Coordinates of C-alpha atoms and ligand atoms in Angstrom, one line a residue:
X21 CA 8.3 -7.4 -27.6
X22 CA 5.3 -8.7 -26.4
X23 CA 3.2 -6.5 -23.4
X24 CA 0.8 -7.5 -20.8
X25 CA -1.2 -4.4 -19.8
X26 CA -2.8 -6.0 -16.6
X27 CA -4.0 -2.4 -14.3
X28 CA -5.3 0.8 -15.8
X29 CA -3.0 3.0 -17.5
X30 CA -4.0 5.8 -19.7
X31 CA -5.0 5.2 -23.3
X32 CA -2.1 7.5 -25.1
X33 CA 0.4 5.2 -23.1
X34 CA -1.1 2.0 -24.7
X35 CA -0.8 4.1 -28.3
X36 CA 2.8 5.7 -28.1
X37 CA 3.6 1.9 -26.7
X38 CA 2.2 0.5 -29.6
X39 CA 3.6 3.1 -31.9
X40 CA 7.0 2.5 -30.9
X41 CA 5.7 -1.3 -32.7
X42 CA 6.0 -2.9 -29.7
X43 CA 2.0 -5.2 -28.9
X44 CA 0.5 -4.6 -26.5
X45 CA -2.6 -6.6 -24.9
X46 CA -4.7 -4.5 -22.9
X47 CA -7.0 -6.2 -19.6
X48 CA -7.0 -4.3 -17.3
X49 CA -10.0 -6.3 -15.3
X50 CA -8.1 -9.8 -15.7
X51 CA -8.1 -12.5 -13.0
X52 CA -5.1 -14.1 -11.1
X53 CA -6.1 -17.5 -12.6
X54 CA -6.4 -16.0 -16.4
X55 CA -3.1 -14.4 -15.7
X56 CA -1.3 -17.4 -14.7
X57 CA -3.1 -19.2 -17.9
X58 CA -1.5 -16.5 -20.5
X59 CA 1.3 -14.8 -18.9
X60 CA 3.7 -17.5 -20.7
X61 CA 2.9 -15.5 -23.9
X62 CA 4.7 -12.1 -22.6
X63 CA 8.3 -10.7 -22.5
X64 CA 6.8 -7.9 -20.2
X65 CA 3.8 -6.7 -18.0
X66 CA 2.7 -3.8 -16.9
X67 CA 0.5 -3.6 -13.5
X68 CA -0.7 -1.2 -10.6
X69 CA -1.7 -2.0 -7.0
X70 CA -4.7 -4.4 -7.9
X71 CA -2.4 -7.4 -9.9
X72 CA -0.5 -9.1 -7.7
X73 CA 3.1 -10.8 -9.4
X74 CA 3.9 -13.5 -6.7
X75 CA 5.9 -16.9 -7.1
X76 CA 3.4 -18.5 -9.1
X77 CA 2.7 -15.8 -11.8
X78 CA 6.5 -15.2 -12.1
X79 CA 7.2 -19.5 -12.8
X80 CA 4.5 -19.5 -15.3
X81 CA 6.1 -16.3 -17.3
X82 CA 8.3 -18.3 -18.9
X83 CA 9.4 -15.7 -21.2
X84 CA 8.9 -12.8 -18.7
X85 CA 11.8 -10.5 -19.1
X86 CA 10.5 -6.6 -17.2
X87 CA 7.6 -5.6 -15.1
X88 CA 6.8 -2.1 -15.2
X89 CA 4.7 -0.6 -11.9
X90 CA 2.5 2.0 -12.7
X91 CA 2.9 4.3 -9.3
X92 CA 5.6 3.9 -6.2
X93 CA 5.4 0.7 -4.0
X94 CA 6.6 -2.6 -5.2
X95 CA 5.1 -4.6 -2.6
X96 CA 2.2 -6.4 -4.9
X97 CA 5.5 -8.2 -6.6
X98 CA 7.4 -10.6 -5.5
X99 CA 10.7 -8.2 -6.3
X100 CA 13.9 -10.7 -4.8
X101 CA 12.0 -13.8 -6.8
X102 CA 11.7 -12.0 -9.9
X103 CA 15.3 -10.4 -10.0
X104 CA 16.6 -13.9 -9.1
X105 CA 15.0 -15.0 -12.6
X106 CA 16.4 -12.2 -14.4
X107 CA 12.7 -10.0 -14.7
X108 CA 13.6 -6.4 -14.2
X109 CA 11.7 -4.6 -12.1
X110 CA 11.2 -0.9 -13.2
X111 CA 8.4 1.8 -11.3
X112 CA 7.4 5.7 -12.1
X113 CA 8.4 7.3 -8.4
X114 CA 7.6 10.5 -8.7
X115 CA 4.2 10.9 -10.6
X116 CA 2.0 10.2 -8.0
X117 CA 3.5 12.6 -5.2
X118 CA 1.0 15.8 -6.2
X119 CA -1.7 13.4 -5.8
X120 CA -1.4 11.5 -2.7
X121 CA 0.2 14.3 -0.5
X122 CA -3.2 16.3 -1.9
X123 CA -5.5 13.8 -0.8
X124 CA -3.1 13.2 2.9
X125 CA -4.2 17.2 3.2
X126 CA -7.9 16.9 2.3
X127 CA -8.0 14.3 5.3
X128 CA -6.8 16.1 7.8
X129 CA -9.2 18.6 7.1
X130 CA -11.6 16.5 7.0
X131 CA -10.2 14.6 10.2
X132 CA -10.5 18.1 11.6
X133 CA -14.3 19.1 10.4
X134 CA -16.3 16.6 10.4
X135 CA -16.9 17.1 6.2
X136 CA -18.0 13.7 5.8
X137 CA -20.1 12.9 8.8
X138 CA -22.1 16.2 8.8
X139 CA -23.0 15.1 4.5
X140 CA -24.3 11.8 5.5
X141 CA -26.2 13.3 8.8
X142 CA -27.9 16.6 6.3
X143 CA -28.8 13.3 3.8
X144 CA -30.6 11.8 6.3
X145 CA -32.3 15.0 6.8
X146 CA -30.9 16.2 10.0
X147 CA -29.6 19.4 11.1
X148 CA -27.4 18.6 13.5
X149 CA -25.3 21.4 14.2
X150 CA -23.9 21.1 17.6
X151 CA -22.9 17.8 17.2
X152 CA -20.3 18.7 14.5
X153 CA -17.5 21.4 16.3
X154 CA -14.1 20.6 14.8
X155 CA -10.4 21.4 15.7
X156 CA -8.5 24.2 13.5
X157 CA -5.3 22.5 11.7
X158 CA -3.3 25.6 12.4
X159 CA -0.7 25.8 15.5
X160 CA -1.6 22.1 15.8
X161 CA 2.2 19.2 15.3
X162 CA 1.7 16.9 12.4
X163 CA 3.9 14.1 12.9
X164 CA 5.0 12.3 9.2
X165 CA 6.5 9.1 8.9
X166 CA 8.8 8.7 6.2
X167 CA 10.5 12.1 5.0
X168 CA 10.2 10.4 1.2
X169 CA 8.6 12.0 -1.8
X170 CA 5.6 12.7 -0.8
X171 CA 6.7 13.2 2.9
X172 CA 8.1 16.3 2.3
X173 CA 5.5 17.3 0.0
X174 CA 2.4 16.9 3.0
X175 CA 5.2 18.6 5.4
X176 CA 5.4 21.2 3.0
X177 CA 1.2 22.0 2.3
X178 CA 0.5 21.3 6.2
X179 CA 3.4 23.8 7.0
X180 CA 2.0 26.8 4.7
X181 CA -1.6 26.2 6.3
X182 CA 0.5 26.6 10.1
X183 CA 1.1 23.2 11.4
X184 CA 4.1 22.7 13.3
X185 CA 5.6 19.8 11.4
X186 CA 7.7 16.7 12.5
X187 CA 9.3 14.7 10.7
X188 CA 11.0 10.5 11.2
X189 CA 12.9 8.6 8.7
X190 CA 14.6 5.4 9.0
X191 CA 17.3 6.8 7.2
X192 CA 19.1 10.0 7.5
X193 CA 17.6 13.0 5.6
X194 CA 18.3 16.3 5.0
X195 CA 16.4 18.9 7.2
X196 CA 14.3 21.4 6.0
X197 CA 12.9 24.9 6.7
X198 CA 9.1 23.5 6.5
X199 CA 9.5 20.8 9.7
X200 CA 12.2 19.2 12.1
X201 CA 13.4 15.8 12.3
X202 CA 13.1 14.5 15.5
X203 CA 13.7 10.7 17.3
X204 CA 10.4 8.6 16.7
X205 CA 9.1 8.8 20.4
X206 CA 9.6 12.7 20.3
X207 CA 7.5 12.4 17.0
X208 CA 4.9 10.4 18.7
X209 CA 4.2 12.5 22.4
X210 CA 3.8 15.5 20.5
X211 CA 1.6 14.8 17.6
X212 CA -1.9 15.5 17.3
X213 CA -2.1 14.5 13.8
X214 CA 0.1 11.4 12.5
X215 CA 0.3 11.1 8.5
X216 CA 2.0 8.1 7.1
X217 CA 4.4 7.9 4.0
X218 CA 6.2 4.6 4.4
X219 CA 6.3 1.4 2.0
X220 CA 5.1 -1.6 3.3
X221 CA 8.2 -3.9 4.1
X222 CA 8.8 -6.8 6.7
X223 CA 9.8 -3.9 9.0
X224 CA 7.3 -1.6 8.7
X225 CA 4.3 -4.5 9.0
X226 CA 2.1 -3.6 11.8
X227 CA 4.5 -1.1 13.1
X228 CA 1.6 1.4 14.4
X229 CA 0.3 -1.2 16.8
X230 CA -1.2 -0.9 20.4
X231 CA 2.2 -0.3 22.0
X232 CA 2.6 2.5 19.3
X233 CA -0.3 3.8 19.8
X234 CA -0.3 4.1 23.6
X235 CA 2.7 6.3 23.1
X236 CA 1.2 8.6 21.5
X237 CA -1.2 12.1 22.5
X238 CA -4.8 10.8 23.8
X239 CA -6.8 12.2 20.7
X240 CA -4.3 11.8 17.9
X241 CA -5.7 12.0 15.0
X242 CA -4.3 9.3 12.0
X243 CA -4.0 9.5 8.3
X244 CA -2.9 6.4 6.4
X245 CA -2.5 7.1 2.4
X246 CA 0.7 4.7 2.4
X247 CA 0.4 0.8 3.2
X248 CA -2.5 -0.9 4.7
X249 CA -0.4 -3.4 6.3
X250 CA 1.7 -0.4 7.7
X251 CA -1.8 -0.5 10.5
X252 CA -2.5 -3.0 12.6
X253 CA -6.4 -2.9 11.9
X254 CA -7.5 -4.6 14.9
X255 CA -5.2 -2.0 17.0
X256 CA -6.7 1.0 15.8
X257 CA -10.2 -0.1 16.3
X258 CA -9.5 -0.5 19.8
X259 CA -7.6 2.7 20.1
X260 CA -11.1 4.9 18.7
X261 CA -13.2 2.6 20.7
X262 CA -11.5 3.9 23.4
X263 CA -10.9 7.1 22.7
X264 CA -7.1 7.0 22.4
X265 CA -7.2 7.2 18.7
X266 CA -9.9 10.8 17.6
X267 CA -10.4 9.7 14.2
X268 CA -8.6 8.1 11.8
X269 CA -8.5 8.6 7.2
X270 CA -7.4 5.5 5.7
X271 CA -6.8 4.9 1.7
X272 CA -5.3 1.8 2.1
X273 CA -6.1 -1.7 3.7
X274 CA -4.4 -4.6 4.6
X275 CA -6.6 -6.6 2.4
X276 CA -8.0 -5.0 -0.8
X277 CA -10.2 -4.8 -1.5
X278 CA -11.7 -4.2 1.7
X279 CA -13.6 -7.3 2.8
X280 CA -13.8 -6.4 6.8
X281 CA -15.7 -3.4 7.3
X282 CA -15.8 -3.1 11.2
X283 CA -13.5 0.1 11.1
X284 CA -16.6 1.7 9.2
X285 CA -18.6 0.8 11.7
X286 CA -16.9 3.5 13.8
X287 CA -18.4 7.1 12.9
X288 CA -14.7 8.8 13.3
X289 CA -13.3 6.7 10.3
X290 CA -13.4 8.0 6.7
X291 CA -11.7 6.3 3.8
X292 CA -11.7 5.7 0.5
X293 CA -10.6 2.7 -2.1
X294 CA -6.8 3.8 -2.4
X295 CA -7.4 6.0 -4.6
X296 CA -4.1 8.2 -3.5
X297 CA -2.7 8.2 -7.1
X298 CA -5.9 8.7 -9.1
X299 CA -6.1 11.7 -10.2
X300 CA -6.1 13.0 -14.1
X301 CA -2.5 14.3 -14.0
X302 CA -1.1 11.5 -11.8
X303 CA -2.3 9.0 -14.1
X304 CA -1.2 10.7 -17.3
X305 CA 2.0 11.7 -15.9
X306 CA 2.0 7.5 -14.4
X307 CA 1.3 6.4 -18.1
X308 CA 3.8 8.5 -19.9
X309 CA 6.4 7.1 -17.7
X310 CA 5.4 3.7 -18.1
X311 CA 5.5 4.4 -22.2
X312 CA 9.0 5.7 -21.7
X313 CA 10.1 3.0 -19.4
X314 CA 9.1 0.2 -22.0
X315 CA 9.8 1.7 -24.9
X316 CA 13.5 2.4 -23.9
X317 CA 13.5 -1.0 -22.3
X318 CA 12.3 -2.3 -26.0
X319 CA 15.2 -0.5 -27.8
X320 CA 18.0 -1.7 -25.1
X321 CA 16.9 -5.2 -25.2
X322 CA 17.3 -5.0 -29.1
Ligands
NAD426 P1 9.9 7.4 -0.9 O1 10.7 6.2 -1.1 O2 10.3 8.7 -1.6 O3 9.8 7.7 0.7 C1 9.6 6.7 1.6 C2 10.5 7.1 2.9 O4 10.1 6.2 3.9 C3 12.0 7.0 2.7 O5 12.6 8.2 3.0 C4 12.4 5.9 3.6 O6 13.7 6.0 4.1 C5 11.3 5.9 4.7 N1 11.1 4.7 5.4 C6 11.0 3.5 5.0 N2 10.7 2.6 6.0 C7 10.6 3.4 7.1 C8 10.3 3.1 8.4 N3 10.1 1.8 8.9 N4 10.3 4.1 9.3 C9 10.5 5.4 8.9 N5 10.8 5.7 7.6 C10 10.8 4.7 6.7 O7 8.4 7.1 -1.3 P2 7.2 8.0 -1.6 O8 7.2 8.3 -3.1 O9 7.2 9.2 -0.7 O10 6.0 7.1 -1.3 C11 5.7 6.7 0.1 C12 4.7 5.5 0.1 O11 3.5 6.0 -0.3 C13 5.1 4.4 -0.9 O12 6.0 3.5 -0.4 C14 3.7 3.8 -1.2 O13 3.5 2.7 -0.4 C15 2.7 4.9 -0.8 N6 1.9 5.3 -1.9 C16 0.6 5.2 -1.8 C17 -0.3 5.6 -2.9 C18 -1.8 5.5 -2.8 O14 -2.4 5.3 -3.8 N7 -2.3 5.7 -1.6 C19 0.3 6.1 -4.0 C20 1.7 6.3 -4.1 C21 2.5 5.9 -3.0

């Protein structure tokens, strides 16, 4: 069987991959229009967030039989065209939970002091020390979105540092002694910090918008390590320009990578280059699965 490594993935993957003789091309930097030139040549791909598998991709893999996704979302493939051409679609859930709910928690902290603004003001050689009085996280409601995975896992670290947590699902989930599920507008008029932990789907697109946003506290404060798209950009610059929205930690874009930069125009945004699933152990723990996932795939197929 014949691999396509397209995204990063960690080197002893690639080698227990190609011990278990299956060949394995490694590029991780390759283009859309290189992809669509040698993709023909693969019985199965492996990708991340960055390579996108839409219609065109999946008619020129002739010979295309499993994609393997490297994390949790599925959104950068085009899933219902690729199961209607027999391409099995297999992803690693749970290795990146540790990670991303870790990185949701260093943003609210950093939503609450201003960690990043004070570095950039003592690097331009300023001292500015009344300008930088933050909130404390404890006895404050964090409102999640999506009682998932890594849901429960930011409801559980915000809980233990004394947040009062609530939690919305779209489906029905098991309650817990870390938070309370409540109804979304309950959710929405009592948090002061929202965290996000939704995939992106037609549903969800733009779902925290200006009506959802007037609905919630004046001075909420928003974390985003989910879906880009989940944000309706131009919505939330509007909500910190006027002062609706306190601040606002975003991994994730609706267009990566990031091209318009106007939200970093605004001093109350910090953010990073979705980066929610890379840390050391999420990746090894990411590549072992995708090594198992192939490799058992490999032997099945046989
Ligand atoms: P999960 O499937 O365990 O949980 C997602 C939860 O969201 C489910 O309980 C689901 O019922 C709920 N949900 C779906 N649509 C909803 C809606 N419209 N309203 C309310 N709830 C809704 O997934 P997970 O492992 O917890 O991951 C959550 C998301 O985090 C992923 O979908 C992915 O997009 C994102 N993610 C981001 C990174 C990153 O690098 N920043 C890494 C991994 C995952």
């Amino acid at each position: 069987m014949k691999v396509l490594v397209c995204d990063s993935i960690s080197p002893r993957a690639v080698e227990r991959m190609r011990q278990a003789c299956l060949e394995v091309d490694v590029n991780d930097k390759i283009t859309p229009e290189e992809l669509l030139q040698v993709i023909g040549g693969y019985d199965g791909m492996v990708v991340r967030s960055r390579t996108k598998v839409r219609k065109p991709v999946l008619d020129a893999a002739k010979n295309l039989k499993v994609i393997v996704r490297g994390g949790v979302g599925v959104d950068n493939i085009d899933v219902d065209y690729a199961q209607a051409k027999g391409v099995k679609i297999l992803n690693t859930p749970g290795a990146s939970t540790h990670a991303v709910a870790e990185l949701t928690i260093g943003y609210l902290f950093a939503m609450a002091r201003p960690i990043v603004q004070s570095t950039i003001s003592l690097r331009e050689g300023l001292w500015e020390k009344s300008k930088f009085e933050g909130v404390e996280l404890a006895g404050k409601v964090l409102g999640v979105i999506g009682m998932g995975r890594i849901g429960n896992a930011v409801a559980q670290r915000a809980a233990a540092l004394g947040m009062l947590v609530l939690g919305y699902d779209s489906r029905t989930v098991g309650t817990a002694p870390y938070m309370h599920m409540v109804e979304l507008d309950e959710l929405l008029a009592k948090s002061d910090f929202l965290s996000l932990h939704i995939p992106l789907t037609e549903s969800s697109h733009h779902m925290i918008n200006a009506e959802f946003i007037a609905k919630m506290k004046k001075g909420v404060r928003i974390v985003d390590c989910a879906r880009g798209g989940v944000i309706d950009e131009d919505a939330l610059y509007d909500a910190i320009t006027s002062g609706q929205v306190a601040a606002a930690a975003l991994d994730v874009f609706e267009n990566e990578p990031l091209s318009d930069r106007k939200l970093f125009e605004l001093p109350q945004v910090i953010g990073s280059p979705h980066i929610g699933a890379a840390t050391k152990e999420a990746t090894a723990r990411i590549g072992d699965e995708v090594a198992d996932l192939l490799i058992a795939f490999n032997k099945e197929a046989c």
